mmCIF file of C-alpha atoms and ligand atoms in Angstrom:
data_model
loop_
_atom_site.group_PDB
_atom_site.id
_atom_site.type_symbol
_atom_site.label_atom_id
_atom_site.label_comp_id
_atom_site.label_asym_id
_atom_site.label_seq_id
_atom_site.Cartn_x
_atom_site.Cartn_y
_atom_site.Cartn_z
ATOM 1 C CA UNK A 11 99.111 101.820 74.951
ATOM 2 C CA UNK A 12 102.601 101.505 77.723
ATOM 3 C CA UNK A 13 104.858 98.808 77.533
ATOM 4 C CA UNK A 14 106.834 98.331 80.594
ATOM 5 C CA UNK A 15 109.640 95.887 80.077
ATOM 6 C CA UNK A 16 111.569 94.775 82.927
ATOM 7 C CA UNK A 17 115.366 92.847 82.176
ATOM 8 C CA UNK A 18 116.684 91.009 84.692
ATOM 9 C CA UNK A 19 120.838 90.890 83.485
ATOM 10 C CA UNK A 20 123.470 93.182 85.061
ATOM 11 C CA UNK A 21 124.757 93.323 81.679
ATOM 12 C CA UNK A 22 123.180 97.006 80.324
ATOM 13 C CA UNK A 23 124.156 95.313 76.906
ATOM 14 C CA UNK A 24 123.903 91.848 77.197
ATOM 15 C CA UNK A 25 122.153 89.107 75.335
ATOM 16 C CA UNK A 26 118.385 89.669 77.426
ATOM 17 C CA UNK A 27 118.631 93.567 76.801
ATOM 18 C CA UNK A 28 119.164 93.021 72.833
ATOM 19 C CA UNK A 29 116.632 90.888 72.297
ATOM 20 C CA UNK A 30 114.334 93.039 74.454
ATOM 21 C CA UNK A 31 115.811 96.268 72.591
ATOM 22 C CA UNK A 32 114.613 94.101 69.076
ATOM 23 C CA UNK A 33 111.333 93.192 69.976
ATOM 24 C CA UNK A 34 110.905 97.000 71.218
ATOM 25 C CA UNK A 35 111.670 98.220 67.140
ATOM 26 C CA UNK A 36 109.680 95.984 66.420
ATOM 27 C CA UNK A 37 106.638 96.910 68.470
ATOM 28 C CA UNK A 38 107.149 100.309 67.778
ATOM 29 C CA UNK A 39 107.004 99.294 63.614
ATOM 30 C CA UNK A 40 103.624 97.679 64.132
ATOM 31 C CA UNK A 41 102.169 100.628 66.100
ATOM 32 C CA UNK A 42 103.111 102.803 63.149
ATOM 33 C CA UNK A 43 101.852 101.081 60.412
ATOM 34 C CA UNK A 44 98.578 101.574 62.465
ATOM 35 C CA UNK A 45 99.365 104.873 63.380
ATOM 36 C CA UNK A 46 99.160 104.008 66.875
ATOM 37 C CA UNK A 47 101.054 105.822 69.815
ATOM 38 C CA UNK A 48 102.984 103.280 71.620
ATOM 39 C CA UNK A 49 105.018 103.670 74.933
ATOM 40 C CA UNK A 50 107.745 101.262 75.548
ATOM 41 C CA UNK A 51 109.869 101.606 78.711
ATOM 42 C CA UNK A 52 112.457 99.424 79.942
ATOM 43 C CA UNK A 53 114.100 99.180 83.553
ATOM 44 C CA UNK A 54 117.296 97.176 84.296
ATOM 45 C CA UNK A 55 115.881 95.480 87.760
ATOM 46 C CA UNK A 56 119.815 94.743 88.538
ATOM 47 C CA UNK A 57 120.273 98.450 88.750
ATOM 48 C CA UNK A 58 117.555 99.109 91.146
ATOM 49 C CA UNK A 59 117.938 98.737 94.746
ATOM 50 C CA UNK A 60 115.979 96.057 95.441
ATOM 51 C CA UNK A 61 116.691 94.502 98.886
ATOM 52 C CA UNK A 62 116.498 90.458 99.607
ATOM 53 C CA UNK A 63 112.967 89.496 101.666
ATOM 54 C CA UNK A 64 113.682 89.323 105.071
ATOM 55 C CA UNK A 65 110.435 86.813 105.838
ATOM 56 C CA UNK A 66 109.028 89.034 108.357
ATOM 57 C CA UNK A 67 105.704 88.787 106.557
ATOM 58 C CA UNK A 68 104.338 92.522 107.408
ATOM 59 C CA UNK A 69 103.669 92.557 103.653
ATOM 60 C CA UNK A 70 101.162 89.911 103.659
ATOM 61 C CA UNK A 71 99.316 90.881 107.436
ATOM 62 C CA UNK A 72 99.629 94.508 107.440
ATOM 63 C CA UNK A 73 100.266 95.770 103.643
ATOM 64 C CA UNK A 74 102.936 96.675 101.784
ATOM 65 C CA UNK A 75 103.653 100.025 102.509
ATOM 66 C CA UNK A 76 104.650 98.859 105.853
ATOM 67 C CA UNK A 77 107.703 96.731 104.783
ATOM 68 C CA UNK A 78 110.901 97.820 106.613
ATOM 69 C CA UNK A 79 112.843 97.533 103.778
ATOM 70 C CA UNK A 80 113.139 101.114 102.407
ATOM 71 C CA UNK A 81 114.220 100.581 98.753
ATOM 72 C CA UNK A 82 112.855 100.996 94.952
ATOM 73 C CA UNK A 83 110.585 97.989 94.830
ATOM 74 C CA UNK A 84 107.187 100.334 95.532
ATOM 75 C CA UNK A 85 108.132 102.487 93.230
ATOM 76 C CA UNK A 86 109.104 100.308 90.613
ATOM 77 C CA UNK A 87 105.864 98.553 91.514
ATOM 78 C CA UNK A 88 103.726 101.808 90.997
ATOM 79 C CA UNK A 89 105.374 101.457 87.441
ATOM 80 C CA UNK A 90 104.020 98.318 87.111
ATOM 81 C CA UNK A 91 100.531 99.754 88.059
ATOM 82 C CA UNK A 92 100.339 102.476 85.310
ATOM 83 C CA UNK A 93 101.671 100.002 82.629
ATOM 84 C CA UNK A 94 99.047 98.126 80.426
ATOM 85 C CA UNK A 95 101.738 95.559 79.951
ATOM 86 C CA UNK A 96 104.430 94.049 81.727
ATOM 87 C CA UNK A 97 107.574 92.069 79.934
ATOM 88 C CA UNK A 98 109.402 90.007 82.002
ATOM 89 C CA UNK A 99 112.930 89.295 80.641
ATOM 90 C CA UNK A 100 115.415 87.621 82.408
ATOM 91 C CA UNK A 101 118.997 85.309 81.285
ATOM 92 C CA UNK A 102 118.515 81.620 82.705
ATOM 93 C CA UNK A 103 121.000 81.001 85.477
ATOM 94 C CA UNK A 104 121.785 77.381 86.195
ATOM 95 C CA UNK A 105 118.748 76.433 84.651
ATOM 96 C CA UNK A 106 115.856 78.905 85.864
ATOM 97 C CA UNK A 107 115.721 83.242 86.081
ATOM 98 C CA UNK A 108 118.857 84.789 87.547
ATOM 99 C CA UNK A 109 118.837 85.861 91.326
ATOM 100 C CA UNK A 110 117.940 89.460 90.302
ATOM 101 C CA UNK A 111 114.882 87.910 89.121
ATOM 102 C CA UNK A 112 113.690 85.791 91.422
ATOM 103 C CA UNK A 113 114.250 88.019 94.024
ATOM 104 C CA UNK A 114 111.852 90.974 92.593
ATOM 105 C CA UNK A 115 109.656 88.289 92.233
ATOM 106 C CA UNK A 116 109.768 87.411 96.042
ATOM 107 C CA UNK A 117 109.506 91.477 97.333
ATOM 108 C CA UNK A 118 106.582 90.947 95.349
ATOM 109 C CA UNK A 119 105.228 87.930 96.897
ATOM 110 C CA UNK A 120 102.152 90.014 98.603
ATOM 111 C CA UNK A 121 100.377 90.307 95.255
ATOM 112 C CA UNK A 122 99.926 86.648 94.788
ATOM 113 C CA UNK A 123 97.398 87.145 97.998
ATOM 114 C CA UNK A 124 96.194 90.522 96.209
ATOM 115 C CA UNK A 125 96.305 89.760 92.664
ATOM 116 C CA UNK A 126 95.815 93.995 91.689
ATOM 117 C CA UNK A 127 97.044 93.349 88.221
ATOM 118 C CA UNK A 128 93.993 91.426 87.407
ATOM 119 C CA UNK A 129 93.073 91.891 83.462
ATOM 120 C CA UNK A 130 96.719 93.133 82.257
ATOM 121 C CA UNK A 131 98.481 91.434 80.157
ATOM 122 C CA UNK A 132 102.115 89.980 80.230
ATOM 123 C CA UNK A 133 104.545 88.623 77.995
ATOM 124 C CA UNK A 134 107.621 86.752 79.386
ATOM 125 C CA UNK A 135 111.461 85.774 77.787
ATOM 126 C CA UNK A 136 114.161 84.118 78.747
ATOM 127 C CA UNK A 137 118.079 83.739 76.915
ATOM 128 C CA UNK A 138 120.470 81.055 77.710
ATOM 129 C CA UNK A 139 123.633 80.024 76.416
ATOM 130 C CA UNK A 140 122.169 76.770 75.378
ATOM 131 C CA UNK A 141 119.625 74.870 77.074
ATOM 132 C CA UNK A 142 116.313 74.994 77.109
ATOM 133 C CA UNK A 143 114.645 78.012 78.657
ATOM 134 C CA UNK A 144 111.138 77.029 79.588
ATOM 135 C CA UNK A 145 111.936 76.347 83.051
ATOM 136 C CA UNK A 146 113.122 80.032 83.561
ATOM 137 C CA UNK A 147 109.557 81.289 81.425
ATOM 138 C CA UNK A 148 107.876 79.129 83.605
ATOM 139 C CA UNK A 149 108.673 80.350 87.053
ATOM 140 C CA UNK A 150 107.941 84.101 85.173
ATOM 141 C CA UNK A 151 104.335 82.521 84.201
ATOM 142 C CA UNK A 152 103.651 81.395 87.397
ATOM 143 C CA UNK A 153 104.375 84.207 89.487
ATOM 144 C CA UNK A 154 102.418 86.565 86.617
ATOM 145 C CA UNK A 155 99.189 84.258 87.132
ATOM 146 C CA UNK A 156 99.340 84.343 90.390
ATOM 147 C CA UNK A 157 99.123 88.131 90.564
ATOM 148 C CA UNK A 158 96.338 88.089 88.257
ATOM 149 C CA UNK A 159 97.912 88.554 84.846
ATOM 150 C CA UNK A 160 97.180 87.279 81.662
ATOM 151 C CA UNK A 161 99.952 85.419 79.974
ATOM 152 C CA UNK A 162 99.677 86.240 76.024
ATOM 153 C CA UNK A 163 103.235 83.928 75.250
ATOM 154 C CA UNK A 164 106.705 83.265 75.825
ATOM 155 C CA UNK A 165 109.675 82.945 73.853
ATOM 156 C CA UNK A 166 113.205 81.747 74.533
ATOM 157 C CA UNK A 167 116.513 82.394 72.542
ATOM 158 C CA UNK A 168 119.767 80.587 72.813
ATOM 159 C CA UNK A 169 122.180 83.426 72.902
ATOM 160 C CA UNK A 170 125.418 81.673 73.719
ATOM 161 C CA UNK A 171 127.650 83.447 76.169
ATOM 162 C CA UNK A 172 127.465 86.677 74.045
ATOM 163 C CA UNK A 173 125.931 87.584 71.065
ATOM 164 C CA UNK A 174 126.310 90.764 68.863
ATOM 165 C CA UNK A 175 123.185 92.638 68.243
ATOM 166 C CA UNK A 176 123.402 92.230 64.224
ATOM 167 C CA UNK A 177 123.635 88.514 64.659
ATOM 168 C CA UNK A 178 120.739 88.504 66.948
ATOM 169 C CA UNK A 179 119.116 90.083 64.594
ATOM 170 C CA UNK A 180 119.807 87.878 62.059
ATOM 171 C CA UNK A 181 119.155 84.587 64.194
ATOM 172 C CA UNK A 182 116.069 85.692 65.544
ATOM 173 C CA UNK A 183 114.431 88.201 63.783
ATOM 174 C CA UNK A 184 111.375 85.888 62.425
ATOM 175 C CA UNK A 185 110.996 84.887 66.249
ATOM 176 C CA UNK A 186 111.161 88.271 67.599
ATOM 177 C CA UNK A 187 108.486 89.505 65.035
ATOM 178 C CA UNK A 188 106.490 86.492 65.534
ATOM 179 C CA UNK A 189 106.567 87.553 69.537
ATOM 180 C CA UNK A 190 105.788 90.894 68.951
ATOM 181 C CA UNK A 191 102.917 90.297 66.773
ATOM 182 C CA UNK A 192 101.233 88.045 68.789
ATOM 183 C CA UNK A 193 101.729 90.967 71.923
ATOM 184 C CA UNK A 194 100.570 93.759 69.623
ATOM 185 C CA UNK A 195 97.236 91.508 68.739
ATOM 186 C CA UNK A 196 96.504 90.357 72.199
ATOM 187 C CA UNK A 197 97.017 94.520 73.082
ATOM 188 C CA UNK A 198 94.130 95.463 70.203
ATOM 189 C CA UNK A 199 92.267 92.240 71.263
ATOM 190 C CA UNK A 200 90.338 90.960 74.138
ATOM 191 C CA UNK A 201 91.800 87.757 74.778
ATOM 192 C CA UNK A 202 92.125 88.286 78.479
ATOM 193 C CA UNK A 203 88.322 88.438 78.906
ATOM 194 C CA UNK A 204 88.512 85.104 77.966
ATOM 195 C CA UNK A 205 90.562 83.817 80.950
ATOM 196 C CA UNK A 206 92.044 79.747 80.692
ATOM 197 C CA UNK A 207 91.436 77.040 82.763
ATOM 198 C CA UNK A 208 94.465 77.539 84.979
ATOM 199 C CA UNK A 209 93.489 80.722 85.333
ATOM 200 C CA UNK A 210 90.030 80.409 86.539
ATOM 201 C CA UNK A 211 90.781 77.278 88.561
ATOM 202 C CA UNK A 212 93.744 79.829 90.394
ATOM 203 C CA UNK A 213 90.480 81.981 91.343
ATOM 204 C CA UNK A 214 88.572 79.077 92.458
ATOM 205 C CA UNK A 215 91.155 77.577 94.878
ATOM 206 C CA UNK A 216 91.784 81.579 96.571
ATOM 207 C CA UNK A 217 88.028 82.468 96.811
ATOM 208 C CA UNK A 218 87.529 79.187 98.536
ATOM 209 C CA UNK A 219 91.005 79.773 100.547
ATOM 210 C CA UNK A 220 90.094 83.767 101.784
ATOM 211 C CA UNK A 221 86.453 82.738 102.348
ATOM 212 C CA UNK A 222 88.011 79.958 104.729
ATOM 213 C CA UNK A 223 90.609 82.185 106.458
ATOM 214 C CA UNK A 224 90.823 81.898 109.964
ATOM 215 C CA UNK A 225 91.643 85.750 110.509
ATOM 216 C CA UNK A 226 89.429 88.197 108.630
ATOM 217 C CA UNK A 227 91.196 91.447 110.221
ATOM 218 C CA UNK A 228 94.056 91.033 106.997
ATOM 219 C CA UNK A 229 94.660 93.207 104.413
ATOM 220 C CA UNK A 230 94.085 90.093 102.475
ATOM 221 C CA UNK A 231 90.428 88.998 103.310
ATOM 222 C CA UNK A 232 89.937 92.502 103.114
ATOM 223 C CA UNK A 233 90.953 93.048 99.722
ATOM 224 C CA UNK A 234 89.491 89.979 98.556
ATOM 225 C CA UNK A 235 85.831 91.365 100.257
ATOM 226 C CA UNK A 236 86.148 94.532 99.254
ATOM 227 C CA UNK A 237 86.198 93.426 95.807
ATOM 228 C CA UNK A 238 83.629 91.419 95.959
ATOM 229 C CA UNK A 239 85.280 88.193 95.086
ATOM 230 C CA UNK A 240 84.296 86.450 98.297
ATOM 231 C CA UNK A 241 80.787 86.055 96.727
ATOM 232 C CA UNK A 242 80.250 82.582 95.790
ATOM 233 C CA UNK A 243 78.447 83.656 92.538
ATOM 234 C CA UNK A 244 81.307 85.081 91.114
ATOM 235 C CA UNK A 245 83.769 83.355 88.680
ATOM 236 C CA UNK A 246 86.573 86.072 88.206
ATOM 237 C CA UNK A 247 88.551 88.252 88.905
ATOM 238 C CA UNK A 248 86.507 91.001 86.301
ATOM 239 C CA UNK A 249 83.166 89.948 84.167
ATOM 240 C CA UNK A 250 84.655 87.576 81.240
ATOM 241 C CA UNK A 251 83.742 85.831 78.225
ATOM 242 C CA UNK A 252 84.864 82.745 78.879
ATOM 243 C CA UNK A 253 82.025 79.511 78.733
ATOM 244 C CA UNK A 254 80.108 77.913 81.315
ATOM 245 C CA UNK A 255 81.424 74.459 80.476
ATOM 246 C CA UNK A 256 85.042 75.943 81.154
ATOM 247 C CA UNK A 257 84.036 77.464 84.149
ATOM 248 C CA UNK A 258 81.854 74.654 85.620
ATOM 249 C CA UNK A 259 84.984 72.731 84.608
ATOM 250 C CA UNK A 260 87.607 75.209 86.048
ATOM 251 C CA UNK A 261 85.222 75.905 89.200
ATOM 252 C CA UNK A 262 84.855 71.915 90.069
ATOM 253 C CA UNK A 263 88.351 71.078 89.810
ATOM 254 C CA UNK A 264 89.540 74.554 92.051
ATOM 255 C CA UNK A 265 86.908 73.316 94.635
ATOM 256 C CA UNK A 266 88.455 69.630 94.750
ATOM 257 C CA UNK A 267 92.083 71.178 94.961
ATOM 258 C CA UNK A 268 91.002 73.434 97.375
ATOM 259 C CA UNK A 269 90.814 70.540 99.764
ATOM 260 C CA UNK A 270 94.582 70.164 99.643
ATOM 261 C CA UNK A 271 95.700 73.685 99.664
ATOM 262 C CA UNK A 272 93.486 75.704 102.318
HETATM 263 C C1 FMN B 20 126.051 82.456 86.495
HETATM 264 C C2 FMN B 20 125.368 81.988 85.187
HETATM 265 C C3 FMN B 20 124.815 80.631 84.843
HETATM 266 C C4 FMN B 20 124.300 80.515 83.646
HETATM 267 N N1 FMN B 20 123.589 79.122 83.832
HETATM 268 C C5 FMN B 20 123.113 78.739 82.326
HETATM 269 C C6 FMN B 20 122.152 77.706 82.124
HETATM 270 O O1 FMN B 20 122.189 77.020 83.082
HETATM 271 N N2 FMN B 20 121.958 77.030 81.144
HETATM 272 C C7 FMN B 20 122.541 78.082 79.919
HETATM 273 O O2 FMN B 20 121.997 77.727 78.311
HETATM 274 N N3 FMN B 20 123.239 79.371 80.332
HETATM 275 C C8 FMN B 20 123.591 79.544 81.436
HETATM 276 N N4 FMN B 20 124.098 80.902 80.933
HETATM 277 C C9 FMN B 20 124.199 81.598 79.902
HETATM 278 C C10 FMN B 20 123.409 82.794 80.104
HETATM 279 O O3 FMN B 20 122.022 82.193 80.301
HETATM 280 C C11 FMN B 20 123.413 83.366 78.831
HETATM 281 O O4 FMN B 20 124.844 83.720 78.344
HETATM 282 C C12 FMN B 20 122.587 84.574 78.438
HETATM 283 O O5 FMN B 20 122.391 84.762 77.210
HETATM 284 C C13 FMN B 20 122.818 85.552 79.031
HETATM 285 O O6 FMN B 20 122.184 86.750 79.033
HETATM 286 P P1 FMN B 20 122.826 88.726 79.522
HETATM 287 O O7 FMN B 20 123.890 88.362 78.508
HETATM 288 O O8 FMN B 20 121.463 89.226 79.312
HETATM 289 O O9 FMN B 20 123.163 88.462 80.956
HETATM 290 C C14 FMN B 20 124.619 81.106 82.860
HETATM 291 C C15 FMN B 20 125.228 82.581 82.902
HETATM 292 C C16 FMN B 20 125.535 82.524 83.801
HETATM 293 C C17 FMN B 20 126.541 84.108 84.152
#
């Protein structure tokens, strides 16, 4: 199993990098107990050359390969493609993710249209001085959900301005162990094959939207068509184990909401 963690703080040894380091250590303990191999790579997003989106829409209309910004975005996306699990970790800046993380999410916006990560697992984390971290993790979850990820969970850490690793370990060890257990069991389970109501509903809204698309000569339409997802009988990105009542209700609500979005 391959885990990729993207940390968006400029502070290489800041609070966010430290909690991710502790999570990695705990994941390695769990893997060793099961005698399983685990690859865990952490990339500091702030040290990547990811320029700000210019809003030209070329990625949507012609494909991301033609983006005029020549930087590290596509190489980093390849890392996400080959990982089984993506962890996003951001410090809270003014009640949300920091600009580095938001900028990366914006540059990846074309994946909302072509959700190629369907079925992969994700976990989100945020650290803050003192305020709640939910707004930041919601931002991360919303992006990942629209890219097709199954969100295993999210967690937040109130670390103050700077907390030493020993103190973080002392204060948050049980929280980190809990997060690691949750992620590890999801990696070894089939939970992603039971998509949530929200995921099923979002799929339905997108399915209706792309079926109604005025232009059929776009990478987005090709992508949905090529994957067979425009067929009305297809309920999700891949064969799933969600119950018929949940699927039926999600598709009904999705069909109703699609009128507002499409
Ligand atoms: C520009 C800036 C804005 C911040 N805004 C908030 C905030 O709104 N709420 C909060 O609790 N902490 C805030 N913080 C504190 C950080 O979220 C907190 O110290 C975080 O753990 C830093 O993580 P890092 O060491 O990985 O950079 C802010 C810090 C900075 C530098």
